[in-house]
mmCIF file of C-alpha atoms and ligand atoms in Angstrom:
data_model
loop_
_atom_site.group_PDB
_atom_site.id
_atom_site.type_symbol
_atom_site.label_atom_id
_atom_site.label_comp_id
_atom_site.label_asym_id
_atom_site.label_seq_id
_atom_site.Cartn_x
_atom_site.Cartn_y
_atom_site.Cartn_z
ATOM 1 C CA MET A 1414 -98.298 7.434 42.464
ATOM 2 C CA LYS A 1415 -96.681 4.797 44.722
ATOM 3 C CA ARG A 1416 -94.152 2.769 42.944
ATOM 4 C CA ALA A 1417 -93.156 -0.756 44.231
ATOM 5 C CA PRO A 1418 -89.551 -0.947 45.359
ATOM 6 C CA PHE A 1419 -86.540 -1.995 43.114
ATOM 7 C CA THR A 1420 -86.286 -5.535 42.761
ATOM 8 C CA GLU A 1421 -82.665 -5.239 42.340
ATOM 9 C CA PRO A 1422 -81.619 -2.301 44.758
ATOM 10 C CA ILE A 1423 -77.824 -3.226 45.249
ATOM 11 C CA LEU A 1424 -74.971 -2.069 43.133
ATOM 12 C CA HIS A 1425 -71.484 -3.085 43.101
ATOM 13 C CA VAL A 1426 -68.917 -0.617 41.404
ATOM 14 C CA ASP A 1427 -65.565 -1.816 40.966
ATOM 15 C CA MET A 1428 -63.106 0.444 39.067
ATOM 16 C CA ASP A 1429 -61.176 -1.226 36.265
ATOM 17 C CA SER A 1430 -57.562 -1.956 36.780
ATOM 18 C CA PHE A 1431 -57.465 1.271 38.987
ATOM 19 C CA PHE A 1432 -53.619 2.173 39.679
ATOM 20 C CA VAL A 1433 -53.143 1.556 35.816
ATOM 21 C CA GLU A 1434 -56.041 3.669 34.733
ATOM 22 C CA VAL A 1435 -54.939 6.569 37.119
ATOM 23 C CA GLU A 1436 -51.576 6.482 35.535
ATOM 24 C CA ARG A 1437 -52.729 6.390 32.244
ATOM 25 C CA ARG A 1438 -55.144 9.567 32.899
ATOM 26 C CA ASP A 1439 -51.965 11.516 33.824
ATOM 27 C CA ASP A 1440 -49.808 9.883 30.854
ATOM 28 C CA PRO A 1441 -51.856 9.228 27.967
ATOM 29 C CA SER A 1442 -48.687 7.651 26.294
ATOM 30 C CA LEU A 1443 -49.590 4.459 28.271
ATOM 31 C CA ARG A 1444 -52.911 3.987 26.684
ATOM 32 C CA ASP A 1445 -53.467 0.950 24.480
ATOM 33 C CA ARG A 1446 -49.968 -0.404 25.903
ATOM 34 C CA PRO A 1447 -49.425 -3.389 28.338
ATOM 35 C CA VAL A 1448 -48.692 -1.477 31.517
ATOM 36 C CA ALA A 1449 -48.080 -3.042 35.031
ATOM 37 C CA VAL A 1450 -47.914 -0.687 38.066
ATOM 38 C CA GLY A 1451 -45.991 -1.854 41.138
ATOM 39 C CA GLY A 1452 -42.358 -2.348 42.541
ATOM 40 C CA THR A 1453 -39.950 -1.826 39.530
ATOM 41 C CA GLY A 1454 -37.060 -3.324 41.581
ATOM 42 C CA ASP A 1455 -35.689 -6.812 41.515
ATOM 43 C CA ARG A 1456 -38.149 -7.980 44.316
ATOM 44 C CA GLY A 1457 -41.238 -5.827 42.974
ATOM 45 C CA VAL A 1458 -44.391 -7.402 42.710
ATOM 46 C CA VAL A 1459 -47.597 -6.459 40.036
ATOM 47 C CA ALA A 1460 -50.170 -4.347 42.153
ATOM 48 C CA SER A 1461 -52.213 -3.575 39.080
ATOM 49 C CA ALA A 1462 -52.118 -4.950 35.351
ATOM 50 C CA SER A 1463 -53.960 -3.458 32.303
ATOM 51 C CA TYR A 1464 -56.022 -5.704 30.304
ATOM 52 C CA GLU A 1465 -53.367 -5.690 27.557
ATOM 53 C CA ALA A 1466 -50.915 -7.374 30.049
ATOM 54 C CA ARG A 1467 -53.375 -9.482 31.390
ATOM 55 C CA ALA A 1468 -53.985 -10.967 28.154
ATOM 56 C CA ASN A 1469 -50.359 -11.872 28.081
ATOM 57 C CA GLY A 1470 -50.701 -13.850 31.526
ATOM 58 C CA VAL A 1471 -49.704 -11.020 33.690
ATOM 59 C CA THR A 1472 -51.711 -10.869 37.078
ATOM 60 C CA SER A 1473 -51.680 -8.894 40.233
ATOM 61 C CA ALA A 1474 -49.395 -10.219 42.956
ATOM 62 C CA MET A 1475 -47.032 -11.742 40.172
ATOM 63 C CA PRO A 1476 -43.308 -10.941 40.764
ATOM 64 C CA MET A 1477 -42.583 -8.070 38.388
ATOM 65 C CA ARG A 1478 -39.707 -10.107 36.920
ATOM 66 C CA TYR A 1479 -41.823 -12.968 35.981
ATOM 67 C CA ALA A 1480 -44.497 -10.522 34.554
ATOM 68 C CA ARG A 1481 -41.583 -8.842 32.452
ATOM 69 C CA ARG A 1482 -40.796 -12.359 31.087
ATOM 70 C CA LEU A 1483 -44.375 -13.001 30.301
ATOM 71 C CA CYS A 1484 -44.834 -9.849 28.439
ATOM 72 C CA ARG A 1485 -41.875 -8.620 26.666
ATOM 73 C CA ASP A 1486 -43.140 -5.083 25.738
ATOM 74 C CA LEU A 1487 -44.589 -4.571 29.397
ATOM 75 C CA VAL A 1488 -44.342 -0.832 30.599
ATOM 76 C CA VAL A 1489 -43.845 -1.006 34.088
ATOM 77 C CA VAL A 1490 -44.659 1.989 36.108
ATOM 78 C CA SER A 1491 -43.796 2.424 39.837
ATOM 79 C CA ALA A 1492 -46.833 2.956 42.171
ATOM 80 C CA HIS A 1493 -47.880 6.537 43.652
ATOM 81 C CA HIS A 1494 -50.393 5.472 46.219
ATOM 82 C CA ALA A 1495 -50.882 9.285 47.353
ATOM 83 C CA LYS A 1496 -52.488 9.710 43.737
ATOM 84 C CA TYR A 1497 -54.389 6.547 44.125
ATOM 85 C CA ARG A 1498 -55.853 7.655 47.459
ATOM 86 C CA GLN A 1499 -56.752 10.962 46.156
ATOM 87 C CA ALA A 1500 -58.449 9.118 43.122
ATOM 88 C CA SER A 1501 -60.341 6.707 45.711
ATOM 89 C CA GLU A 1502 -61.621 9.820 47.701
ATOM 90 C CA ASP A 1503 -62.942 11.296 44.229
ATOM 91 C CA VAL A 1504 -64.617 7.982 43.305
ATOM 92 C CA PHE A 1505 -66.297 7.494 46.587
ATOM 93 C CA SER A 1506 -67.518 11.186 46.704
ATOM 94 C CA ILE A 1507 -69.410 10.277 43.444
ATOM 95 C CA PHE A 1508 -70.861 7.090 45.090
ATOM 96 C CA ARG A 1509 -71.926 9.081 48.144
ATOM 97 C CA SER A 1510 -73.605 11.694 46.044
ATOM 98 C CA PHE A 1511 -76.112 8.783 45.123
ATOM 99 C CA THR A 1512 -76.845 7.354 48.391
ATOM 100 C CA PRO A 1513 -75.266 7.486 51.995
ATOM 101 C CA LEU A 1514 -75.422 3.748 52.250
ATOM 102 C CA VAL A 1515 -72.013 3.057 50.545
ATOM 103 C CA GLU A 1516 -69.978 0.233 51.888
ATOM 104 C CA GLY A 1517 -66.363 0.405 50.551
ATOM 105 C CA ALA A 1518 -64.913 -2.930 49.968
ATOM 106 C CA SER A 1519 -61.393 -1.976 48.980
ATOM 107 C CA ILE A 1520 -59.858 1.428 47.586
ATOM 108 C CA ASP A 1521 -61.695 1.173 44.401
ATOM 109 C CA GLU A 1522 -64.744 -0.854 44.956
ATOM 110 C CA ALA A 1523 -67.930 -0.441 46.981
ATOM 111 C CA PHE A 1524 -71.548 -1.604 47.490
ATOM 112 C CA LEU A 1525 -74.307 0.806 47.184
ATOM 113 C CA ASP A 1526 -77.834 0.314 48.351
ATOM 114 C CA ILE A 1527 -80.076 2.605 45.987
ATOM 115 C CA SER A 1528 -83.395 1.507 47.313
ATOM 116 C CA GLY A 1529 -83.875 5.310 48.515
ATOM 117 C CA LEU A 1530 -83.717 6.643 44.862
ATOM 118 C CA ARG A 1531 -87.028 4.739 43.660
ATOM 119 C CA LEU A 1532 -88.930 7.845 42.942
ATOM 120 C CA HIS A 1533 -86.147 9.026 40.823
ATOM 121 C CA TYR A 1534 -85.471 6.170 38.450
ATOM 122 C CA GLU A 1535 -87.441 3.781 36.601
ATOM 123 C CA ASP A 1536 -84.815 1.254 36.706
ATOM 124 C CA PRO A 1537 -81.726 0.591 39.046
ATOM 125 C CA GLU A 1538 -79.780 0.109 35.924
ATOM 126 C CA GLN A 1539 -80.174 3.847 35.048
ATOM 127 C CA VAL A 1540 -78.417 4.653 38.327
ATOM 128 C CA GLY A 1541 -75.614 2.400 37.138
ATOM 129 C CA VAL A 1542 -75.343 4.088 33.815
ATOM 130 C CA GLU A 1543 -75.149 7.566 35.199
ATOM 131 C CA ILE A 1544 -72.560 6.565 38.045
ATOM 132 C CA ARG A 1545 -70.348 5.105 35.122
ATOM 133 C CA SER A 1546 -70.781 8.201 33.079
ATOM 134 C CA ARG A 1547 -69.979 10.370 36.074
ATOM 135 C CA LEU A 1548 -67.004 8.336 37.082
ATOM 136 C CA ARG A 1549 -65.610 9.070 33.400
ATOM 137 C CA ALA A 1550 -66.424 12.648 33.254
ATOM 138 C CA GLU A 1551 -65.403 13.665 36.581
ATOM 139 C CA THR A 1552 -62.482 11.448 37.507
ATOM 140 C CA GLY A 1553 -61.463 10.255 33.899
ATOM 141 C CA LEU A 1554 -61.739 6.760 35.106
ATOM 142 C CA PRO A 1555 -63.565 3.499 34.038
ATOM 143 C CA GLY A 1556 -65.466 1.454 36.348
ATOM 144 C CA SER A 1557 -67.999 -1.455 35.966
ATOM 145 C CA VAL A 1558 -71.236 -1.820 37.854
ATOM 146 C CA GLY A 1559 -73.251 -4.909 38.527
ATOM 147 C CA VAL A 1560 -76.944 -4.301 39.768
ATOM 148 C CA ALA A 1561 -78.863 -7.291 41.326
ATOM 149 C CA ARG A 1562 -80.917 -8.218 44.194
ATOM 150 C CA ASN A 1563 -78.160 -8.729 46.672
ATOM 151 C CA LYS A 1564 -74.411 -8.101 47.376
ATOM 152 C CA PHE A 1565 -73.170 -11.424 46.306
ATOM 153 C CA LEU A 1566 -75.135 -11.132 42.816
ATOM 154 C CA ALA A 1567 -74.200 -7.591 42.194
ATOM 155 C CA LYS A 1568 -70.401 -8.492 42.594
ATOM 156 C CA LEU A 1569 -70.660 -11.200 40.287
ATOM 157 C CA ALA A 1570 -72.324 -9.254 37.791
ATOM 158 C CA SER A 1571 -69.765 -6.553 38.024
ATOM 159 C CA GLU A 1572 -66.952 -8.998 37.564
ATOM 160 C CA THR A 1573 -68.764 -10.506 34.564
ATOM 161 C CA ALA A 1574 -69.143 -6.944 33.099
ATOM 162 C CA LYS A 1575 -65.558 -6.172 33.232
ATOM 163 C CA PRO A 1576 -63.802 -4.306 31.652
ATOM 164 C CA ASP A 1577 -65.748 -0.872 31.356
ATOM 165 C CA GLY A 1578 -69.158 -2.508 31.502
ATOM 166 C CA LEU A 1579 -72.546 -2.846 33.161
ATOM 167 C CA LEU A 1580 -74.503 -5.897 33.830
ATOM 168 C CA LYS A 1581 -77.953 -6.198 35.657
ATOM 169 C CA VAL A 1582 -78.825 -9.447 36.791
ATOM 170 C CA ALA A 1583 -82.600 -9.080 36.757
ATOM 171 C CA ALA A 1584 -84.843 -10.638 39.773
ATOM 172 C CA GLY A 1585 -85.946 -13.881 38.532
ATOM 173 C CA ALA A 1586 -83.336 -14.452 36.004
ATOM 174 C CA GLU A 1587 -80.581 -15.226 38.766
ATOM 175 C CA VAL A 1588 -80.430 -18.808 38.606
ATOM 176 C CA GLU A 1589 -80.047 -18.840 35.071
ATOM 177 C CA PHE A 1590 -77.113 -16.422 35.311
ATOM 178 C CA LEU A 1591 -75.496 -18.257 38.229
ATOM 179 C CA HIS A 1592 -75.689 -21.884 37.381
ATOM 180 C CA PRO A 1593 -73.462 -22.129 34.448
ATOM 181 C CA LEU A 1594 -70.641 -20.343 36.210
ATOM 182 C CA PRO A 1595 -67.578 -22.441 37.609
ATOM 183 C CA VAL A 1596 -67.726 -22.912 41.426
ATOM 184 C CA THR A 1597 -64.672 -20.822 41.906
ATOM 185 C CA ARG A 1598 -66.364 -17.744 41.207
ATOM 186 C CA LEU A 1599 -68.412 -17.976 44.343
ATOM 187 C CA TRP A 1600 -67.255 -16.252 47.593
ATOM 188 C CA GLY A 1601 -65.355 -18.305 50.096
ATOM 189 C CA VAL A 1602 -64.169 -21.083 47.273
ATOM 190 C CA GLY A 1603 -60.543 -21.060 47.474
ATOM 191 C CA ALA A 1604 -58.099 -23.955 46.779
ATOM 192 C CA ALA A 1605 -59.137 -26.152 49.620
ATOM 193 C CA THR A 1606 -62.623 -25.817 48.912
ATOM 194 C CA SER A 1607 -62.672 -26.029 45.359
ATOM 195 C CA ALA A 1608 -60.431 -29.465 45.761
ATOM 196 C CA ALA A 1609 -63.293 -30.700 48.101
ATOM 197 C CA LEU A 1610 -66.043 -29.965 45.612
ATOM 198 C CA GLU A 1611 -63.755 -31.368 42.837
ATOM 199 C CA ARG A 1612 -63.828 -34.757 44.675
ATOM 200 C CA LEU A 1613 -67.606 -34.562 44.930
ATOM 201 C CA GLY A 1614 -67.852 -34.081 41.074
ATOM 202 C CA ILE A 1615 -68.896 -30.580 41.571
ATOM 203 C CA ALA A 1616 -67.586 -27.918 38.814
ATOM 204 C CA THR A 1617 -70.422 -25.679 38.313
ATOM 205 C CA VAL A 1618 -72.702 -23.583 40.673
ATOM 206 C CA GLY A 1619 -75.485 -25.444 39.111
ATOM 207 C CA ALA A 1620 -74.259 -28.903 40.278
ATOM 208 C CA LEU A 1621 -73.450 -27.356 43.630
ATOM 209 C CA ALA A 1622 -77.370 -26.074 43.687
ATOM 210 C CA SER A 1623 -78.437 -29.752 43.043
ATOM 211 C CA ALA A 1624 -76.229 -31.525 45.506
ATOM 212 C CA PRO A 1625 -78.050 -32.410 48.677
ATOM 213 C CA VAL A 1626 -77.377 -29.668 51.398
ATOM 214 C CA GLU A 1627 -76.602 -32.591 53.947
ATOM 215 C CA THR A 1628 -73.678 -33.925 51.481
ATOM 216 C CA LEU A 1629 -72.293 -30.224 51.503
ATOM 217 C CA ARG A 1630 -72.355 -29.784 55.100
ATOM 218 C CA ARG A 1631 -70.706 -33.219 55.771
ATOM 219 C CA HIS A 1632 -67.836 -32.572 53.166
ATOM 220 C CA LEU A 1633 -67.229 -29.032 53.693
ATOM 221 C CA GLY A 1634 -68.262 -28.393 57.110
ATOM 222 C CA SER A 1635 -71.897 -27.062 58.391
ATOM 223 C CA THR A 1636 -71.193 -23.428 57.972
ATOM 224 C CA MET A 1637 -69.381 -23.526 54.522
ATOM 225 C CA GLY A 1638 -71.736 -26.100 53.396
ATOM 226 C CA THR A 1639 -74.940 -24.133 54.147
ATOM 227 C CA MET A 1640 -73.420 -20.947 53.033
ATOM 228 C CA LEU A 1641 -72.410 -22.170 49.290
ATOM 229 C CA TYR A 1642 -75.509 -23.785 48.978
ATOM 230 C CA ASP A 1643 -77.531 -20.630 49.613
ATOM 231 C CA LEU A 1644 -74.963 -18.713 47.322
ATOM 232 C CA ALA A 1645 -75.675 -21.376 44.544
ATOM 233 C CA TRP A 1646 -79.328 -20.443 44.798
ATOM 234 C CA GLY A 1647 -78.454 -16.794 44.677
ATOM 235 C CA LYS A 1648 -79.369 -16.228 48.385
ATOM 236 C CA ASP A 1649 -77.428 -13.605 50.511
ATOM 237 C CA GLU A 1650 -79.208 -11.611 53.092
ATOM 238 C CA ARG A 1651 -76.155 -9.320 54.136
ATOM 239 C CA PRO A 1652 -77.206 -5.709 54.126
ATOM 240 C CA VAL A 1653 -74.974 -2.935 52.636
ATOM 241 C CA ASP A 1654 -73.158 -1.610 55.869
ATOM 242 C CA PRO A 1655 -71.732 1.592 55.620
ATOM 243 C CA ASP A 1656 -68.716 2.003 57.835
ATOM 244 C CA GLY A 1657 -68.779 4.964 60.129
ATOM 245 C CA ALA A 1658 -66.080 7.054 58.518
ATOM 246 C CA ALA A 1659 -68.202 6.500 55.124
ATOM 247 C CA LYS A 1660 -71.353 7.744 56.535
ATOM 248 C CA SER A 1661 -71.730 10.928 54.567
ATOM 249 C CA ILE A 1662 -73.623 12.470 51.492
ATOM 250 C CA SER A 1663 -72.361 15.037 49.455
ATOM 251 C CA VAL A 1664 -72.537 16.868 46.103
ATOM 252 C CA GLU A 1665 -69.772 18.205 43.990
ATOM 253 C CA GLN A 1666 -69.039 19.107 40.454
ATOM 254 C CA THR A 1667 -65.747 19.240 38.196
ATOM 255 C CA TYR A 1668 -66.291 22.403 35.821
ATOM 256 C CA GLU A 1669 -65.178 22.389 32.111
ATOM 257 C CA GLN A 1670 -64.023 25.802 32.614
ATOM 258 C CA ASP A 1671 -62.241 26.815 35.834
ATOM 259 C CA LEU A 1672 -64.234 29.324 38.203
ATOM 260 C CA ALA A 1673 -62.213 32.525 38.893
ATOM 261 C CA ASP A 1674 -64.426 34.406 40.970
ATOM 262 C CA ARG A 1675 -65.451 33.973 44.454
ATOM 263 C CA SER A 1676 -69.210 34.969 43.957
ATOM 264 C CA LEU A 1677 -69.330 32.162 41.213
ATOM 265 C CA ILE A 1678 -68.155 29.874 43.533
ATOM 266 C CA GLU A 1679 -70.556 30.622 46.048
ATOM 267 C CA ALA A 1680 -73.276 30.594 44.001
ATOM 268 C CA GLU A 1681 -72.142 27.001 42.968
ATOM 269 C CA LEU A 1682 -71.933 26.350 46.573
ATOM 270 C CA LEU A 1683 -75.486 27.361 47.104
ATOM 271 C CA ARG A 1684 -76.694 25.251 44.209
ATOM 272 C CA HIS A 1685 -74.870 22.009 45.744
ATOM 273 C CA CYS A 1686 -76.430 23.034 49.213
ATOM 274 C CA VAL A 1687 -80.051 22.983 47.614
ATOM 275 C CA LYS A 1688 -79.160 19.795 45.902
ATOM 276 C CA LEU A 1689 -77.673 18.212 48.966
ATOM 277 C CA SER A 1690 -80.656 19.088 51.004
ATOM 278 C CA GLY A 1691 -82.930 17.493 48.495
ATOM 279 C CA ARG A 1692 -81.076 14.249 48.843
ATOM 280 C CA MET A 1693 -80.757 14.116 52.406
ATOM 281 C CA ARG A 1694 -84.575 14.737 52.748
ATOM 282 C CA ARG A 1695 -85.170 11.847 50.389
ATOM 283 C CA VAL A 1696 -83.310 9.412 52.450
ATOM 284 C CA GLY A 1697 -84.382 10.979 55.673
ATOM 285 C CA LYS A 1698 -81.082 12.153 56.986
ATOM 286 C CA LEU A 1699 -80.058 15.033 59.157
ATOM 287 C CA GLY A 1700 -76.163 15.903 59.297
ATOM 288 C CA LYS A 1701 -73.983 17.727 62.044
ATOM 289 C CA VAL A 1702 -70.615 17.994 60.231
ATOM 290 C CA LEU A 1703 -70.544 20.299 57.157
ATOM 291 C CA ALA A 1704 -67.637 19.857 54.741
ATOM 292 C CA VAL A 1705 -66.519 22.039 51.892
ATOM 293 C CA LYS A 1706 -64.016 20.792 49.165
ATOM 294 C CA VAL A 1707 -62.330 23.176 46.768
ATOM 295 C CA ARG A 1708 -59.818 21.772 44.034
ATOM 296 C CA PHE A 1709 -57.718 24.495 42.458
ATOM 297 C CA ALA A 1710 -56.778 24.367 38.706
ATOM 298 C CA ASP A 1711 -53.304 22.898 39.593
ATOM 299 C CA PHE A 1712 -54.984 20.104 41.425
ATOM 300 C CA GLU A 1713 -54.431 21.048 44.785
ATOM 301 C CA THR A 1714 -57.332 20.157 47.079
ATOM 302 C CA VAL A 1715 -58.543 21.920 50.069
ATOM 303 C CA HIS A 1716 -61.003 20.565 52.697
ATOM 304 C CA ARG A 1717 -62.707 22.700 55.505
ATOM 305 C CA ARG A 1718 -65.164 21.162 57.801
ATOM 306 C CA LEU A 1719 -67.308 22.776 60.620
ATOM 307 C CA THR A 1720 -69.418 21.075 63.293
ATOM 308 C CA LEU A 1721 -72.717 22.570 63.310
ATOM 309 C CA ALA A 1722 -74.719 23.731 66.622
ATOM 310 C CA ASP A 1723 -77.637 21.529 65.702
ATOM 311 C CA SER A 1724 -78.057 18.459 62.948
ATOM 312 C CA THR A 1725 -79.802 19.994 59.877
ATOM 313 C CA ASN A 1726 -80.739 19.169 56.220
ATOM 314 C CA THR A 1727 -81.760 22.683 55.078
ATOM 315 C CA GLY A 1728 -79.940 24.135 52.154
ATOM 316 C CA ARG A 1729 -80.002 27.617 54.224
ATOM 317 C CA ASP A 1730 -78.024 26.297 57.176
ATOM 318 C CA MET A 1731 -75.503 24.105 55.031
ATOM 319 C CA PHE A 1732 -74.777 27.156 52.696
ATOM 320 C CA ARG A 1733 -74.386 29.505 55.550
ATOM 321 C CA ALA A 1734 -71.834 27.369 57.228
ATOM 322 C CA GLY A 1735 -70.365 26.544 53.632
ATOM 323 C CA VAL A 1736 -69.810 30.311 53.016
ATOM 324 C CA ALA A 1737 -68.159 30.789 56.396
ATOM 325 C CA LEU A 1738 -65.754 27.854 55.434
ATOM 326 C CA LEU A 1739 -65.077 29.324 52.057
ATOM 327 C CA ALA A 1740 -64.081 32.526 53.580
ATOM 328 C CA ASP A 1741 -61.156 30.670 55.086
ATOM 329 C CA ILE A 1742 -60.035 29.835 51.776
ATOM 330 C CA ASP A 1743 -57.739 32.021 49.715
ATOM 331 C CA LEU A 1744 -59.600 31.880 46.152
ATOM 332 C CA ASP A 1745 -57.902 35.138 44.631
ATOM 333 C CA ARG A 1746 -54.762 33.556 43.411
ATOM 334 C CA ARG A 1747 -55.772 30.321 41.544
ATOM 335 C CA ALA A 1748 -58.917 29.402 39.575
ATOM 336 C CA VAL A 1749 -61.156 26.626 40.951
ATOM 337 C CA ARG A 1750 -62.040 23.467 38.992
ATOM 338 C CA LEU A 1751 -64.042 21.675 41.587
ATOM 339 C CA VAL A 1752 -66.441 22.718 44.420
ATOM 340 C CA GLY A 1753 -67.857 20.216 46.643
ATOM 341 C CA VAL A 1754 -70.077 20.259 49.790
ATOM 342 C CA GLY A 1755 -70.897 17.138 52.063
ATOM 343 C CA MET A 1756 -72.358 16.461 55.457
ATOM 344 C CA THR A 1757 -71.292 13.560 57.811
ATOM 345 C CA ASP A 1758 -72.296 12.443 61.400
ATOM 346 C CA LEU A 1759 -75.750 11.830 59.956
ATOM 347 C CA SER A 1760 -78.686 11.078 61.931
ATOM 348 C CA ASP A 1761 -82.202 9.944 61.027
ATOM 349 C CA SER A 1762 -84.330 12.942 60.506
ATOM 350 C CA THR A 1763 -87.394 11.268 62.192
ATOM 351 C CA ALA A 1764 -85.192 10.651 65.444
ATOM 352 C CA PRO A 1765 -86.448 13.261 68.427
ATOM 353 C CA ARG A 1766 -84.511 16.556 68.041
ATOM 354 C CA GLN A 1767 -84.670 19.863 69.422
ATOM 355 C CA LEU A 1768 -86.941 22.346 67.515
ATOM 356 C CA THR A 1769 -85.421 25.529 66.471
ATOM 357 C CA THR A 1770 -86.363 28.621 64.610
ATOM 358 C CA HIS A 1771 -84.990 26.783 61.549
ATOM 359 C CA HIS A 1772 -88.375 24.893 61.306
ATOM 360 C CA GLU A 1773 -90.020 27.763 59.606
ATOM 361 C CA TRP A 1774 -87.455 27.346 56.839
ATOM 362 C CA GLU A 1775 -87.620 23.898 56.742
ATOM 363 C CA ASN A 1776 -91.246 24.335 55.696
ATOM 364 C CA VAL A 1777 -90.040 26.361 52.816
ATOM 365 C CA ALA A 1778 -87.593 23.802 51.951
ATOM 366 C CA ASP A 1779 -89.954 20.922 51.860
ATOM 367 C CA ALA A 1780 -92.155 23.191 49.553
ATOM 368 C CA VAL A 1781 -89.289 23.632 47.235
ATOM 369 C CA ASP A 1782 -88.472 19.780 47.399
ATOM 370 C CA GLN A 1783 -92.114 19.054 46.276
ATOM 371 C CA VAL A 1784 -91.824 21.388 43.421
ATOM 372 C CA HIS A 1785 -88.532 19.704 42.276
ATOM 373 C CA ARG A 1786 -90.041 16.369 42.446
ATOM 374 C CA ARG A 1787 -92.972 17.681 40.155
ATOM 375 C CA PHE A 1788 -91.293 19.789 37.887
ATOM 376 C CA GLY A 1789 -87.478 18.958 37.824
ATOM 377 C CA ASP A 1790 -84.570 20.706 39.705
ATOM 378 C CA GLN A 1791 -84.643 23.986 37.671
ATOM 379 C CA ALA A 1792 -88.082 24.869 38.695
ATOM 380 C CA VAL A 1793 -87.274 26.794 41.968
ATOM 381 C CA LEU A 1794 -84.206 28.418 42.730
ATOM 382 C CA PRO A 1795 -83.258 30.484 45.585
ATOM 383 C CA ALA A 1796 -83.364 34.298 44.571
ATOM 384 C CA ARG A 1797 -79.583 34.856 44.775
ATOM 385 C CA LEU A 1798 -78.692 31.642 42.573
ATOM 386 C CA ALA A 1799 -81.460 32.638 40.015
ATOM 387 C CA ALA A 1800 -79.525 36.126 39.651
ATOM 388 C CA THR A 1801 -76.432 34.525 38.875
ATOM 389 C CA SER A 1802 -77.292 31.385 36.771
ATOM 390 C CA GLU A 1803 -77.145 33.399 33.851
ATOM 391 C CA SER A 1804 -73.726 34.098 33.986
ATOM 392 C CA ILE A 1805 -72.894 30.633 35.036
ATOM 393 C CA SER A 1806 -74.447 29.177 31.799
ATOM 394 C CA GLU A 1807 -72.730 31.880 29.675
ATOM 395 C CA ARG A 1808 -69.577 30.390 30.901
ATOM 396 C CA GLY A 1809 -70.745 27.140 29.715
ATOM 397 C CA VAL A 1810 -70.214 25.426 33.116
ATOM 398 C CA SER A 1811 -73.577 24.608 34.388
HETATM 399 MG MG1 MG B 2637 -61.009 -2.895 40.823
#
């Protein structure tokens, strides 16, 4: 059965008061209190404010001195940027486990093009729900999701859904969502543009949409006038544009109970490679560089990467390389809480490539994929994994 493409294939995921939530995760005494992360000294500035602090008027980029005056019981926490970078990496790995088409907009926010997941989800909203619950479960952090036809609407939707929410702007209902909003919610409307619009008597997106485009061009300049008019009608053609470094696809899992045994860790690696292979086939990608990630119980994270002789998307190739990388990691002294595997240096699998002896295995892998599509992920497991899956589920970590 062929399904029509998603009418709302773009997600904007934005973590909620990111730095504050990372600090709260690590220090639960900060929960439910007004918190500002930033410089604590005399000249410090607020980098991130909790919603409790925002309710008292505290905003980011505000001098900390002023924030303390606005909010008497404000808890000020100094920033730990290395920690935020790690959390950002974890969050983006989750995004990339859904699609390689991830465009980072900042440390804690990205656009995702999920058109390629059509066969696996009835509605793009389900992908958003799953991403939010994985963010919670695997990073302990809340994120909001906007789902829409394009990037512009998806971003407005996630802003509207905040904090800790999800909003889909259904195709066809865009104007209804957009037109009551104030013009200041549109991209590119800063102080100067909003003053110019105010002089024209335009306060809402709806008013902007019903203004003659020529008037807008004359008063705002041709480029800005045209852009705002298009946005007011929900038009935005920009594709999700993954930047070079971000072109990767990965699978990882944090376990409820740490893995203390190398063979269990290898079995998890194999399971991830099979899943990764399926995802890469689904989006028609081959990868050239394989990366393995292991996080220990004490949160130290180790990365190893290997450039393969040939680009591949077979689970077997990836597992072989991954096991070689694991051999280089000391797994005997500490238990492992997370295992991940990813591929970078992606190319299209339809591109001409040298045929190797792998292609026989690819046929097998294709057959496995077909069975998965029909019967679900547990239907066919490589023999080695089938042998160990029982001990994994016994440990309650599957
Ligand atoms: Mg954010």
